[in-house]
Amino acid sequence: MKQGRIVLNQQARRVTALADGKLLLDNGNPLADSPQWLAPASGTVYGVALNHRSLLEQLEADFQQPPYQKAPATPVLFIKPRNTHAGHGSAIALPTQAGKVFAGGALGVVLGKVASKVAVEQALEVVAGYTVVNEISLEETSFYRPAVKAKCRDGFCPMGPWQVDAAAIDPLNVEIRSYLNGELAETHHSRDWLRSVPQLIAALSQFMTLQPGDVIIPATPLRQLEIRPGDTVAVEIAGIGRLENRLIAEESAQ
Amino acid sequence: MKHARIRLPGEADIHAVLVNDDHSVQLADGRRVAEEAVEWLPPAEGTVFALGLNYADHAAELAFKAPTEPLVFLKSPATLTGHRQVSVRPDNIIYMHYECELVVIIGKTAKNVSREQAMDYVAGYSVCNDYAVRDYLENYYRPNLRVKNRDTLTPIGPWWVDRDDVANPASLTLRTWVNGELRQQGNTRDMVFDIPYLIAYLSSFMTLSPGDMIATGTPEGLADVLPGDELIVEVEGVGRLVNHIVSEAQYADRQAQTV
C-alpha cells in the first residue's frame, strides 16, 4: 500500500493511492485536486554519512591524516531537523552566497515499531515502510565537525510523496535515480553501501531508542549533482515513487 | 513563572503545568501535586541544539583553542529525559562526564534575526546536563551521536522559567555537585558566543521555531561519574536538575518493572 500525507484546510491528513493512481483521503472520499504534500513521516530523521563506497574510496587517504587520523569505526550520523523536512512538490530555497549545493538522492527507511538494541537478524521487523528522500547539502570540504550549516537549512530534506509497505521493497537491492531538469543525472545502488539497512538499524538502536515515524537515510552518494535556482530535481526509486522539487533562490523566497 | 511538562504515575497523558514556589505542580484542573509525586519530562519539544567548546576555560581544559565559529551539534528526542530521572553509564567504558548548561528556549519563529533583536525570540531558560561518553569520540562530525545522543544522557529541566524572570542571562553561576560535593563552577559571562550571537548565527541559515532549545555549552571542571552517583546541575535563578547514574543492568531492571 502507498500512503502519503497532505495538507488540507490547514490540517495534516493521510491519503492512499489506489491502483489506478487515484487518491483516497483518510475519510474514504476521493481527492480530485493535486494536493500539497507533506513528508510521509514526522519523526526524527537520522542520516548516515560516508556509507557510500564511492565517497569512502575517494577520501581514504585523507582519513589517515589530521584531523581524522583513522577511518571511521562506526556509522557517521547526522540529524536532519524538523525545519528541513518538506514534501513532494515543495519549492526549496537555495542560498546563493554559500557555495555549491548538491542533491542527495536517497532511500528513506521509516520505522514502525519502537526499536532498542535490535539484532541485525530482526532489524527489518521494525521497518514500517520506505520512502524517497533528497538529502540536500552544501558542499562538504571537511567531515570533522557536525555539518549543521551544510545540511540543516530549511527545506533541505524533502521526502515522499509515498511511504510504501516494507514488504514491497528489498532494502538490499535498491536503485536510486536522480534527475536534473528531467534528464537522468545520477544512479546509485544499495550494493555500494558499506553497511546495509539491517546493519544500520542494529547499530543505531544499540545506543538510541528509535520510534515509529523515525526515518533513517542509509546513504547518500558522492556529491556530484549540483543544483541551482531554477532547476527541477527529482529522485526516483522503482516501487516507491518519484519525489520532485523545484529550486528557487533564497532571496526570492523571503 | 516556571513551566513544566509532567506525567502522573500510571497515566499516559502529558500535562503542561505551572510550578509553584515549593516545586509542586499546578494542573489545569486545579490539582496540586508534590515534586516527588510526578514524572518530570523535558520541559519543551523542538529541535535541540548544543554547543561544544563554548567556554574558553573548558576549551583549554580539553586542550582546544576556542572555536572561531560556534561548534553546533544536534540532539534528538531519543536522548532527552527529565528531572529526577536516571542516566545510563554504558558498561566497559573509561570516562563519562557531566556538563552543566544553561538552555535557551525559543518562543517565536526566528529567521535572519539580528543580534540586537535576538532576545525578543527567547521564551525562557532551562537547565541541562549534557553528558558525554568520551570513549566513543571519533573525528567525524565530532562530537558524534554515540557520544552525545545516547538514550537518557541528556536530562533537561526541571522546568523553564520566563525570560523576564531572569534579569541578566549573561551573568549566571553554573554549578555541578556529585554526591553533594561541588565539582564544577562557572559563569555564563564566560561564554565564547553569547545567547544573542547564537540565535543570530543559527537563524542566519535555518528557521528556529517555538520549543527549540539551545544548550549553550559548559565551563571547566569535568570528572568521571559512576553508577550510584547523584548529579545536581544548577543554573542560578533558573533551576536545579537532579539525576542519578545507573548501570546498564540497573536500567534494564527498571525498564522491566515499568512494563
Short mmCIF file of C-alpha atoms in Angstrom, two decimals:
data_model
loop_
_atom_site.label_atom_id
_atom_site.label_comp_id
_atom_site.label_asym_id
_atom_site.label_seq_id
_atom_site.Cartn_x
_atom_site.Cartn_y
_atom_site.Cartn_z
CA MET A 1 0.00 0.00 0.00
CA LYS A 2 1.14 3.53 -0.77
CA GLN A 3 0.39 6.17 1.83
CA GLY A 4 1.16 9.85 1.93
CA ARG A 5 0.43 12.91 3.99
CA ILE A 6 -1.05 16.12 2.65
CA VAL A 7 -2.28 19.45 3.94
CA LEU A 8 -6.00 20.03 3.54
CA ASN A 9 -7.67 23.07 5.10
CA GLN A 10 -4.51 23.60 7.17
CA GLN A 11 -4.67 20.09 8.61
CA ALA A 12 -2.30 17.16 8.02
CA ARG A 13 -4.30 14.29 6.51
CA ARG A 14 -3.41 10.79 5.26
CA VAL A 15 -4.02 9.77 1.67
CA THR A 16 -3.79 6.38 -0.03
CA ALA A 17 -3.01 5.75 -3.68
CA LEU A 18 -5.38 3.37 -5.47
CA ALA A 19 -4.14 1.00 -8.17
CA ASP A 20 -5.41 3.34 -10.89
CA GLY A 21 -3.43 6.26 -9.45
CA LYS A 22 -6.42 7.98 -7.88
CA LEU A 23 -6.06 9.36 -4.38
CA LEU A 24 -8.26 8.40 -1.48
CA LEU A 25 -8.50 10.62 1.59
CA ASP A 26 -8.39 9.11 5.10
CA ASN A 27 -12.20 9.55 5.39
CA GLY A 28 -12.75 7.44 2.27
CA ASN A 29 -13.50 10.33 -0.07
CA PRO A 30 -11.69 10.64 -3.38
CA LEU A 31 -9.28 13.53 -3.76
CA ALA A 32 -9.58 15.28 -7.11
CA ASP A 33 -7.09 18.14 -6.93
CA SER A 34 -3.34 17.75 -6.77
CA PRO A 35 -2.63 18.17 -3.09
CA GLN A 36 0.03 20.00 -1.12
CA TRP A 37 2.27 17.17 0.04
CA LEU A 38 3.97 16.76 3.39
CA ALA A 39 6.79 14.37 4.24
CA PRO A 40 5.12 10.96 4.80
CA ALA A 41 6.71 10.54 8.24
CA SER A 42 7.13 13.08 11.02
CA GLY A 43 9.70 11.60 13.42
CA THR A 44 13.41 12.22 13.80
CA VAL A 45 15.41 11.85 10.57
CA TYR A 46 18.85 10.27 11.02
CA GLY A 47 21.26 10.35 8.10
CA VAL A 48 24.32 8.18 7.63
CA ALA A 49 27.31 9.91 6.05
CA LEU A 50 30.27 8.18 4.43
CA ASN A 51 28.33 4.98 3.84
CA HIS A 52 28.76 5.00 0.08
CA ARG A 53 31.89 3.31 -1.24
CA SER A 54 32.50 5.95 -3.91
CA LEU A 55 32.87 8.57 -1.21
CA LEU A 56 34.93 6.45 1.16
CA GLU A 57 37.34 5.36 -1.56
CA GLN A 58 37.88 8.93 -2.64
CA LEU A 59 38.62 10.08 0.89
CA GLU A 60 40.58 7.02 2.08
CA ALA A 61 43.99 8.76 2.00
CA ASP A 62 42.65 11.93 3.68
CA PHE A 63 41.23 9.87 6.53
CA GLN A 64 44.70 8.75 7.59
CA GLN A 65 45.75 12.40 8.03
CA PRO A 66 44.82 15.03 10.63
CA PRO A 67 42.27 15.89 11.79
CA TYR A 68 40.82 12.40 11.21
CA GLN A 69 43.86 10.15 11.92
CA LYS A 70 41.95 6.99 11.07
CA ALA A 71 38.92 5.85 9.09
CA PRO A 72 35.57 5.92 10.92
CA ALA A 73 34.95 2.80 13.01
CA THR A 74 31.19 3.28 13.50
CA PRO A 75 28.43 4.79 11.31
CA VAL A 76 28.88 8.54 10.91
CA LEU A 77 25.48 10.01 11.78
CA PHE A 78 23.75 13.32 11.43
CA ILE A 79 20.24 14.65 12.10
CA LYS A 80 18.01 16.44 9.61
CA PRO A 81 15.84 18.54 11.98
CA ARG A 82 12.20 19.46 11.52
CA ASN A 83 12.87 22.73 9.64
CA THR A 84 14.48 20.69 6.84
CA HIS A 85 11.50 18.36 6.33
CA ALA A 86 9.48 19.12 3.21
CA GLY A 87 7.09 17.37 0.87
CA HIS A 88 6.92 16.37 -2.77
CA GLY A 89 6.38 19.41 -4.99
CA SER A 90 7.65 21.96 -2.47
CA ALA A 91 9.88 24.79 -3.70
CA ILE A 92 13.25 24.66 -1.95
CA ALA A 93 15.19 27.86 -1.38
CA LEU A 94 18.92 27.67 -2.06
CA PRO A 95 21.38 30.19 -0.64
CA THR A 96 23.20 32.00 -3.42
CA GLN A 97 26.16 33.19 -1.34
CA ALA A 98 27.11 29.95 0.45
CA GLY A 99 28.88 27.97 -2.27
CA LYS A 100 27.73 24.93 -4.20
CA VAL A 101 24.60 22.99 -3.27
CA PHE A 102 24.20 19.30 -4.08
CA ALA A 103 21.23 16.97 -4.38
CA GLY A 104 21.41 13.71 -2.45
CA GLY A 105 19.07 11.12 -3.87
CA ALA A 106 18.45 8.54 -1.14
CA LEU A 107 16.23 5.86 0.31
CA GLY A 108 14.26 6.65 3.46
CA VAL A 109 13.63 3.80 5.90
CA VAL A 110 10.54 4.54 8.00
CA LEU A 111 10.28 2.84 11.37
CA GLY A 112 7.05 1.25 12.50
CA LYS A 113 7.99 0.00 15.96
CA VAL A 114 9.97 1.13 18.96
CA ALA A 115 13.47 -0.23 18.39
CA SER A 116 16.11 -0.60 21.09
CA LYS A 117 19.18 -2.86 20.81
CA VAL A 118 17.76 -4.73 17.84
CA ALA A 119 19.82 -7.58 16.38
CA VAL A 120 20.74 -7.46 12.67
CA GLU A 121 18.65 -10.59 12.07
CA GLN A 122 15.50 -8.97 13.48
CA ALA A 123 16.16 -5.45 12.23
CA LEU A 124 13.78 -5.44 9.29
CA GLU A 125 10.88 -6.35 11.60
CA VAL A 126 10.86 -2.77 12.93
CA VAL A 127 10.55 -1.20 9.47
CA ALA A 128 7.09 0.05 8.51
CA GLY A 129 8.00 1.07 5.00
CA TYR A 130 10.19 3.03 2.65
CA THR A 131 10.10 6.46 1.09
CA VAL A 132 12.21 8.59 -1.25
CA VAL A 133 14.46 11.31 0.17
CA ASN A 134 16.53 14.09 -1.31
CA GLU A 135 19.20 14.75 1.31
CA ILE A 136 20.30 18.18 0.09
CA SER A 137 23.58 19.58 1.37
CA LEU A 138 26.08 22.33 0.77
CA GLU A 139 29.44 21.10 -0.38
CA GLU A 140 31.35 19.47 2.49
CA THR A 141 35.07 20.12 2.48
CA SER A 142 35.56 18.57 5.92
CA PHE A 143 33.86 15.81 7.87
CA TYR A 144 35.48 16.77 11.18
CA ARG A 145 32.71 18.90 12.67
CA PRO A 146 28.92 18.36 12.56
CA ALA A 147 27.61 19.67 9.24
CA VAL A 148 24.74 21.71 10.66
CA LYS A 149 25.25 24.70 8.36
CA ALA A 150 25.55 22.47 5.29
CA LYS A 151 22.67 20.09 5.99
CA CYS A 152 20.13 21.79 8.26
CA ARG A 153 18.81 24.60 6.07
CA ASP A 154 15.06 24.99 5.67
CA GLY A 155 13.60 22.50 3.21
CA PHE A 156 16.88 20.58 2.72
CA CYS A 157 15.20 17.20 3.37
CA PRO A 158 12.21 16.70 1.06
CA MET A 159 10.65 13.24 1.46
CA GLY A 160 7.83 11.39 -0.28
CA PRO A 161 5.37 11.55 -1.80
CA TRP A 162 4.78 7.95 -0.74
CA GLN A 163 5.58 5.58 2.03
CA VAL A 164 5.22 2.04 0.68
CA ASP A 165 4.84 -1.02 2.90
CA ALA A 166 8.05 -2.74 3.94
CA ALA A 167 7.14 -5.98 2.15
CA ALA A 168 7.16 -4.20 -1.23
CA ILE A 169 10.89 -3.38 -1.16
CA ASP A 170 14.14 -5.30 -0.66
CA PRO A 171 16.42 -2.76 1.01
CA LEU A 172 19.49 -4.76 -0.07
CA ASN A 173 18.58 -4.22 -3.70
CA VAL A 174 17.52 -0.65 -4.32
CA GLU A 175 18.48 1.59 -7.22
CA ILE A 176 18.14 5.33 -6.74
CA ARG A 177 17.92 7.57 -9.79
CA SER A 178 18.25 11.34 -9.68
CA TYR A 179 17.04 13.60 -12.47
CA LEU A 180 18.01 17.20 -13.14
CA ASN A 181 15.50 19.12 -15.26
CA GLY A 182 14.03 15.85 -16.49
CA GLU A 183 17.35 14.24 -17.52
CA LEU A 184 18.79 11.23 -15.68
CA ALA A 185 21.84 12.68 -13.91
CA GLU A 186 22.91 10.09 -11.33
CA THR A 187 22.25 6.46 -10.46
CA HIS A 188 23.41 4.67 -7.37
CA HIS A 189 22.73 1.32 -5.81
CA SER A 190 22.45 -0.16 -2.34
CA ARG A 191 25.10 -2.74 -3.21
CA ASP A 192 27.66 0.08 -2.92
CA TRP A 193 26.77 0.86 0.67
CA LEU A 194 29.31 -0.09 3.29
CA ARG A 195 26.61 -1.01 5.84
CA SER A 196 23.20 -2.38 4.91
CA VAL A 197 19.83 -1.22 6.25
CA PRO A 198 19.62 -4.07 8.83
CA GLN A 199 23.18 -3.35 9.98
CA LEU A 200 22.39 0.34 10.39
CA ILE A 201 19.19 -0.29 12.34
CA ALA A 202 21.14 -2.58 14.66
CA ALA A 203 23.96 -0.05 15.08
CA LEU A 204 21.74 2.98 15.73
CA SER A 205 19.38 1.15 18.07
CA GLN A 206 22.34 -0.01 20.17
CA PHE A 207 22.53 3.41 21.81
CA MET A 208 19.36 5.27 20.79
CA THR A 209 15.77 4.09 21.00
CA LEU A 210 14.16 4.63 17.61
CA GLN A 211 10.47 5.50 17.46
CA PRO A 212 7.69 4.77 14.95
CA GLY A 213 7.85 7.53 12.35
CA ASP A 214 11.61 7.99 12.64
CA VAL A 215 13.43 7.83 9.31
CA ILE A 216 16.92 6.52 8.53
CA ILE A 217 18.70 7.69 5.37
CA PRO A 218 21.17 4.81 4.88
CA ALA A 219 23.46 6.55 2.41
CA THR A 220 23.92 9.48 0.10
CA PRO A 221 26.36 9.15 -2.78
CA LEU A 222 29.44 11.16 -3.58
CA ARG A 223 28.21 14.72 -4.11
CA GLN A 224 28.21 15.24 -7.86
CA LEU A 225 24.78 16.55 -8.71
CA GLU A 226 24.96 20.32 -8.27
CA ILE A 227 21.60 22.09 -8.15
CA ARG A 228 20.84 25.75 -8.78
CA PRO A 229 17.84 28.08 -8.52
CA GLY A 230 15.56 27.48 -11.49
CA ASP A 231 16.31 23.74 -11.64
CA THR A 232 13.86 20.94 -11.02
CA VAL A 233 15.31 17.90 -9.25
CA ALA A 234 13.64 14.50 -8.98
CA VAL A 235 14.62 11.34 -7.14
CA GLU A 236 13.03 8.07 -8.17
CA ILE A 237 13.06 4.58 -6.70
CA ALA A 238 11.19 1.81 -8.52
CA GLY A 239 8.29 0.55 -6.42
CA ILE A 240 8.28 3.61 -4.13
CA GLY A 241 7.81 6.68 -6.28
CA ARG A 242 9.21 9.89 -7.65
CA LEU A 243 9.99 12.89 -5.44
CA GLU A 244 10.20 16.12 -7.39
CA ASN A 245 11.06 19.60 -6.16
CA ARG A 246 11.72 23.00 -7.69
CA LEU A 247 14.68 25.06 -6.57
CA ILE A 248 14.42 28.78 -6.09
CA ALA A 249 16.81 31.48 -4.91
CA GLU A 250 16.66 32.16 -1.17
CA GLU A 251 16.23 35.90 -1.79
CA SER A 252 13.04 35.32 -3.80
CA ALA A 253 11.62 33.07 -1.08
CA GLN A 254 11.57 35.85 1.50
CA MET B 1 6.70 31.76 36.14
CA LYS B 2 8.01 28.21 35.83
CA HIS B 3 6.53 25.94 33.14
CA ALA B 4 6.93 22.17 33.03
CA ARG B 5 5.64 19.05 31.32
CA ILE B 6 4.83 16.12 33.57
CA ARG B 7 3.03 12.79 33.78
CA LEU B 8 1.21 11.42 36.78
CA PRO B 9 2.14 7.90 37.91
CA GLY B 10 0.40 5.22 35.88
CA GLU B 11 -1.13 7.68 33.44
CA ALA B 12 -0.22 8.24 29.81
CA ASP B 13 -1.37 11.86 29.48
CA ILE B 14 1.22 14.60 29.40
CA HIS B 15 0.27 17.72 31.36
CA ALA B 16 1.61 21.20 30.74
CA VAL B 17 1.80 22.67 34.24
CA LEU B 18 2.94 25.69 36.19
CA VAL B 19 5.37 25.06 39.03
CA ASN B 20 4.81 26.56 42.49
CA ASP B 21 7.49 28.00 44.76
CA ASP B 22 7.66 24.74 46.73
CA HIS B 23 8.21 22.91 43.38
CA SER B 24 4.80 21.26 43.50
CA VAL B 25 2.99 21.47 40.16
CA GLN B 26 -0.37 23.02 39.40
CA LEU B 27 -2.55 21.03 36.98
CA ALA B 28 -5.08 22.74 34.70
CA ASP B 29 -7.94 21.13 36.68
CA GLY B 30 -6.71 22.78 39.88
CA ARG B 31 -4.96 19.76 41.42
CA ARG B 32 -1.65 20.45 43.14
CA VAL B 33 0.88 17.58 43.11
CA ALA B 34 4.18 17.39 45.00
CA GLU B 35 7.54 17.46 43.19
CA GLU B 36 8.29 13.86 44.20
CA ALA B 37 4.92 12.54 43.01
CA VAL B 38 5.20 13.42 39.33
CA GLU B 39 7.30 12.19 36.43
CA TRP B 40 9.18 15.19 35.09
CA LEU B 41 9.57 15.29 31.30
CA PRO B 42 11.76 17.54 29.16
CA PRO B 43 10.09 20.97 29.52
CA ALA B 44 9.73 21.72 25.79
CA GLU B 45 9.50 19.92 22.46
CA GLY B 46 11.54 21.02 19.47
CA THR B 47 14.92 20.79 17.80
CA VAL B 48 17.71 20.64 20.37
CA PHE B 49 20.98 22.39 19.57
CA ALA B 50 24.05 22.03 21.74
CA LEU B 51 27.29 23.93 21.76
CA GLY B 52 30.75 22.44 22.05
CA LEU B 53 33.73 24.33 23.44
CA ASN B 54 31.67 27.45 24.15
CA TYR B 55 33.51 28.38 27.34
CA ALA B 56 37.13 29.39 26.84
CA ASP B 57 38.26 27.69 30.06
CA HIS B 58 36.59 24.40 29.08
CA ALA B 59 38.16 24.51 25.62
CA ALA B 60 41.55 24.99 27.27
CA GLU B 61 40.79 22.11 29.65
CA LEU B 62 40.25 19.84 26.65
CA ALA B 63 43.42 21.27 25.04
CA PHE B 64 41.50 23.03 22.30
CA LYS B 65 41.62 26.56 21.09
CA ALA B 66 38.17 28.15 21.36
CA PRO B 67 36.43 27.89 18.00
CA THR B 68 36.11 30.93 15.72
CA GLU B 69 32.60 29.87 14.70
CA PRO B 70 30.05 28.19 17.00
CA LEU B 71 30.55 24.42 17.18
CA VAL B 72 26.93 23.31 16.98
CA PHE B 73 25.61 19.78 17.12
CA LEU B 74 22.06 18.42 17.25
CA LYS B 75 20.26 16.10 19.59
CA SER B 76 17.13 14.04 19.02
CA PRO B 77 14.29 13.27 21.47
CA ALA B 78 15.86 9.82 21.98
CA THR B 79 18.47 11.24 24.34
CA LEU B 80 16.27 13.56 26.38
CA THR B 81 14.98 12.81 29.83
CA GLY B 82 13.63 14.86 32.73
CA HIS B 83 14.31 15.93 36.30
CA ARG B 84 14.76 13.15 38.89
CA GLN B 85 15.26 10.51 36.20
CA VAL B 86 18.23 8.23 35.65
CA SER B 87 21.07 8.32 33.12
CA VAL B 88 22.82 5.16 32.00
CA ARG B 89 26.58 4.76 32.12
CA PRO B 90 27.47 2.19 29.44
CA ASP B 91 29.39 -0.89 30.60
CA ASN B 92 33.09 -1.18 29.87
CA ILE B 93 33.90 2.47 29.36
CA ILE B 94 36.58 4.59 30.97
CA TYR B 95 35.20 8.11 31.04
CA MET B 96 31.71 9.61 31.09
CA HIS B 97 31.39 13.20 32.25
CA TYR B 98 28.61 15.65 33.11
CA GLU B 99 28.20 19.13 31.62
CA CYS B 100 26.06 21.74 33.38
CA GLU B 101 24.50 24.06 30.79
CA LEU B 102 22.08 26.96 30.51
CA VAL B 103 19.38 26.15 27.93
CA VAL B 104 17.61 28.84 25.91
CA ILE B 105 14.02 28.07 24.90
CA ILE B 106 12.89 29.74 21.68
CA GLY B 107 9.46 31.39 21.87
CA LYS B 108 8.86 32.81 18.37
CA THR B 109 9.69 31.78 14.82
CA ALA B 110 13.13 33.21 14.09
CA LYS B 111 14.80 33.62 10.67
CA ASN B 112 17.58 36.10 9.91
CA VAL B 113 17.31 37.70 13.32
CA SER B 114 19.89 40.33 14.25
CA ARG B 115 21.91 40.17 17.46
CA GLU B 116 20.11 43.30 18.62
CA GLN B 117 16.66 41.74 18.19
CA ALA B 118 17.62 38.20 19.25
CA MET B 119 16.39 38.34 22.85
CA ASP B 120 12.85 39.09 21.61
CA TYR B 121 12.75 35.48 20.35
CA VAL B 122 13.57 33.90 23.71
CA ALA B 123 10.68 32.39 25.69
CA GLY B 124 12.80 31.48 28.68
CA TYR B 125 15.55 29.34 30.15
CA SER B 126 16.12 25.84 31.42
CA VAL B 127 19.00 23.68 32.60
CA CYS B 128 20.53 20.55 31.13
CA ASN B 129 23.21 18.04 31.92
CA ASP B 130 24.80 17.27 28.57
CA TYR B 131 26.61 14.03 29.45
CA ALA B 132 29.29 12.73 27.11
CA VAL B 133 30.99 9.34 26.86
CA ARG B 134 34.49 10.23 25.77
CA ASP B 135 35.43 6.64 24.88
CA TYR B 136 33.18 6.88 21.84
CA LEU B 137 34.64 10.06 20.35
CA GLU B 138 35.64 9.78 16.72
CA ASN B 139 36.92 12.53 14.48
CA TYR B 140 33.88 12.55 12.21
CA TYR B 141 31.10 15.06 12.85
CA ARG B 142 32.73 15.32 16.26
CA PRO B 143 31.15 15.19 18.83
CA ASN B 144 29.28 12.30 17.25
CA LEU B 145 25.87 10.90 18.21
CA ARG B 146 27.31 7.86 20.00
CA VAL B 147 28.99 10.30 22.41
CA LYS B 148 26.20 12.85 22.79
CA ASN B 149 22.87 11.36 21.75
CA ARG B 150 22.59 8.19 23.79
CA ASP B 151 19.32 7.20 25.48
CA THR B 152 18.87 9.06 28.82
CA LEU B 153 22.11 11.05 28.59
CA THR B 154 20.55 14.50 28.23
CA PRO B 155 18.43 15.28 31.29
CA ILE B 156 16.81 18.69 30.88
CA GLY B 157 14.57 20.73 33.16
CA PRO B 158 13.07 20.57 35.72
CA TRP B 159 11.12 23.44 34.11
CA TRP B 160 11.69 26.53 32.06
CA VAL B 161 11.41 29.99 33.54
CA ASP B 162 10.12 33.04 31.69
CA ARG B 163 12.77 35.20 30.05
CA ASP B 164 11.73 38.27 32.03
CA ASP B 165 12.23 36.43 35.33
CA VAL B 166 15.97 36.22 34.64
CA ALA B 167 17.45 39.70 34.87
CA ASN B 168 20.77 39.02 33.19
CA PRO B 169 21.33 35.65 31.48
CA ALA B 170 24.91 36.74 30.76
CA SER B 171 25.80 36.64 34.45
CA LEU B 172 24.56 33.39 35.97
CA THR B 173 26.54 30.96 38.08
CA LEU B 174 26.56 27.32 36.92
CA ARG B 175 27.32 24.59 39.43
CA THR B 176 27.54 20.81 39.42
CA TRP B 177 27.53 18.66 42.54
CA VAL B 178 28.47 14.97 42.51
CA ASN B 179 27.16 13.19 45.62
CA GLY B 180 26.84 16.55 47.35
CA GLU B 181 30.36 17.71 46.53
CA LEU B 182 30.76 20.82 44.37
CA ARG B 183 32.76 19.72 41.31
CA GLN B 184 32.11 22.27 38.57
CA GLN B 185 31.57 26.00 38.79
CA GLY B 186 31.48 28.72 36.15
CA ASN B 187 29.55 31.72 34.95
CA THR B 188 27.62 32.38 31.76
CA ARG B 189 29.61 35.60 31.31
CA ASP B 190 32.49 33.39 30.07
CA MET B 191 30.63 32.07 27.03
CA VAL B 192 32.61 32.43 23.82
CA PHE B 193 29.44 33.02 21.78
CA ASP B 194 26.66 34.57 23.86
CA ILE B 195 22.92 33.95 23.53
CA PRO B 196 22.17 36.80 21.07
CA TYR B 197 25.08 35.68 18.90
CA LEU B 198 23.88 32.06 18.85
CA ILE B 199 20.32 33.00 17.88
CA ALA B 200 21.57 35.33 15.15
CA TYR B 201 24.01 32.68 13.91
CA LEU B 202 21.55 29.77 13.76
CA SER B 203 18.73 31.86 12.32
CA SER B 204 21.04 33.12 9.57
CA PHE B 205 20.82 29.73 7.85
CA MET B 206 17.77 27.98 9.34
CA THR B 207 14.41 28.82 10.88
CA LEU B 208 14.09 28.41 14.63
CA SER B 209 10.64 27.57 15.98
CA PRO B 210 8.90 27.84 19.36
CA GLY B 211 10.06 25.00 21.59
CA ASP B 212 13.51 24.75 20.01
CA MET B 213 16.22 24.59 22.66
CA ILE B 214 19.83 25.75 22.61
CA ALA B 215 22.14 24.18 25.20
CA THR B 216 24.83 26.82 25.41
CA GLY B 217 27.91 24.84 26.48
CA THR B 218 29.70 24.13 29.73
CA PRO B 219 32.60 25.61 31.73
CA GLU B 220 35.62 23.69 33.05
CA GLY B 221 35.50 21.14 35.85
CA LEU B 222 34.75 17.77 34.28
CA ALA B 223 35.02 14.44 36.05
CA ASP B 224 34.04 10.82 35.51
CA VAL B 225 30.74 9.62 37.01
CA LEU B 226 29.78 6.11 38.12
CA PRO B 227 26.60 4.11 38.75
CA GLY B 228 25.17 5.17 42.10
CA ASP B 229 26.27 8.80 41.76
CA GLU B 230 23.79 11.59 42.33
CA LEU B 231 24.30 14.54 39.99
CA ILE B 232 22.88 18.00 40.54
CA VAL B 233 23.37 20.69 37.93
CA GLU B 234 22.16 24.18 38.76
CA VAL B 235 21.93 27.45 36.91
CA GLU B 236 21.44 30.38 39.27
CA GLY B 237 17.91 31.76 39.09
CA VAL B 238 16.78 29.11 36.59
CA GLY B 239 16.69 25.74 38.29
CA ARG B 240 18.33 22.75 39.85
CA LEU B 241 18.19 19.49 37.93
CA VAL B 242 18.76 16.22 39.78
CA ASN B 243 19.58 12.85 38.30
CA HIS B 244 21.20 9.55 39.14
CA ILE B 245 23.65 7.40 37.24
CA VAL B 246 22.74 3.73 36.80
CA SER B 247 24.46 0.80 35.13
CA GLU B 248 23.05 -0.88 32.02
CA ALA B 249 21.84 -3.80 34.15
CA GLN B 250 20.13 -1.49 36.67
CA TYR B 251 18.46 0.37 33.82
CA ALA B 252 17.21 -2.87 32.25
CA ASP B 253 15.72 -3.85 35.63
CA ARG B 254 13.95 -0.51 35.96
CA GLN B 255 12.56 -0.79 32.43
CA ALA B 256 11.29 -4.30 33.14
CA GLN B 257 9.49 -3.07 36.28
CA THR B 258 7.67 -0.27 34.47
CA VAL B 259 6.32 -2.51 31.69
#
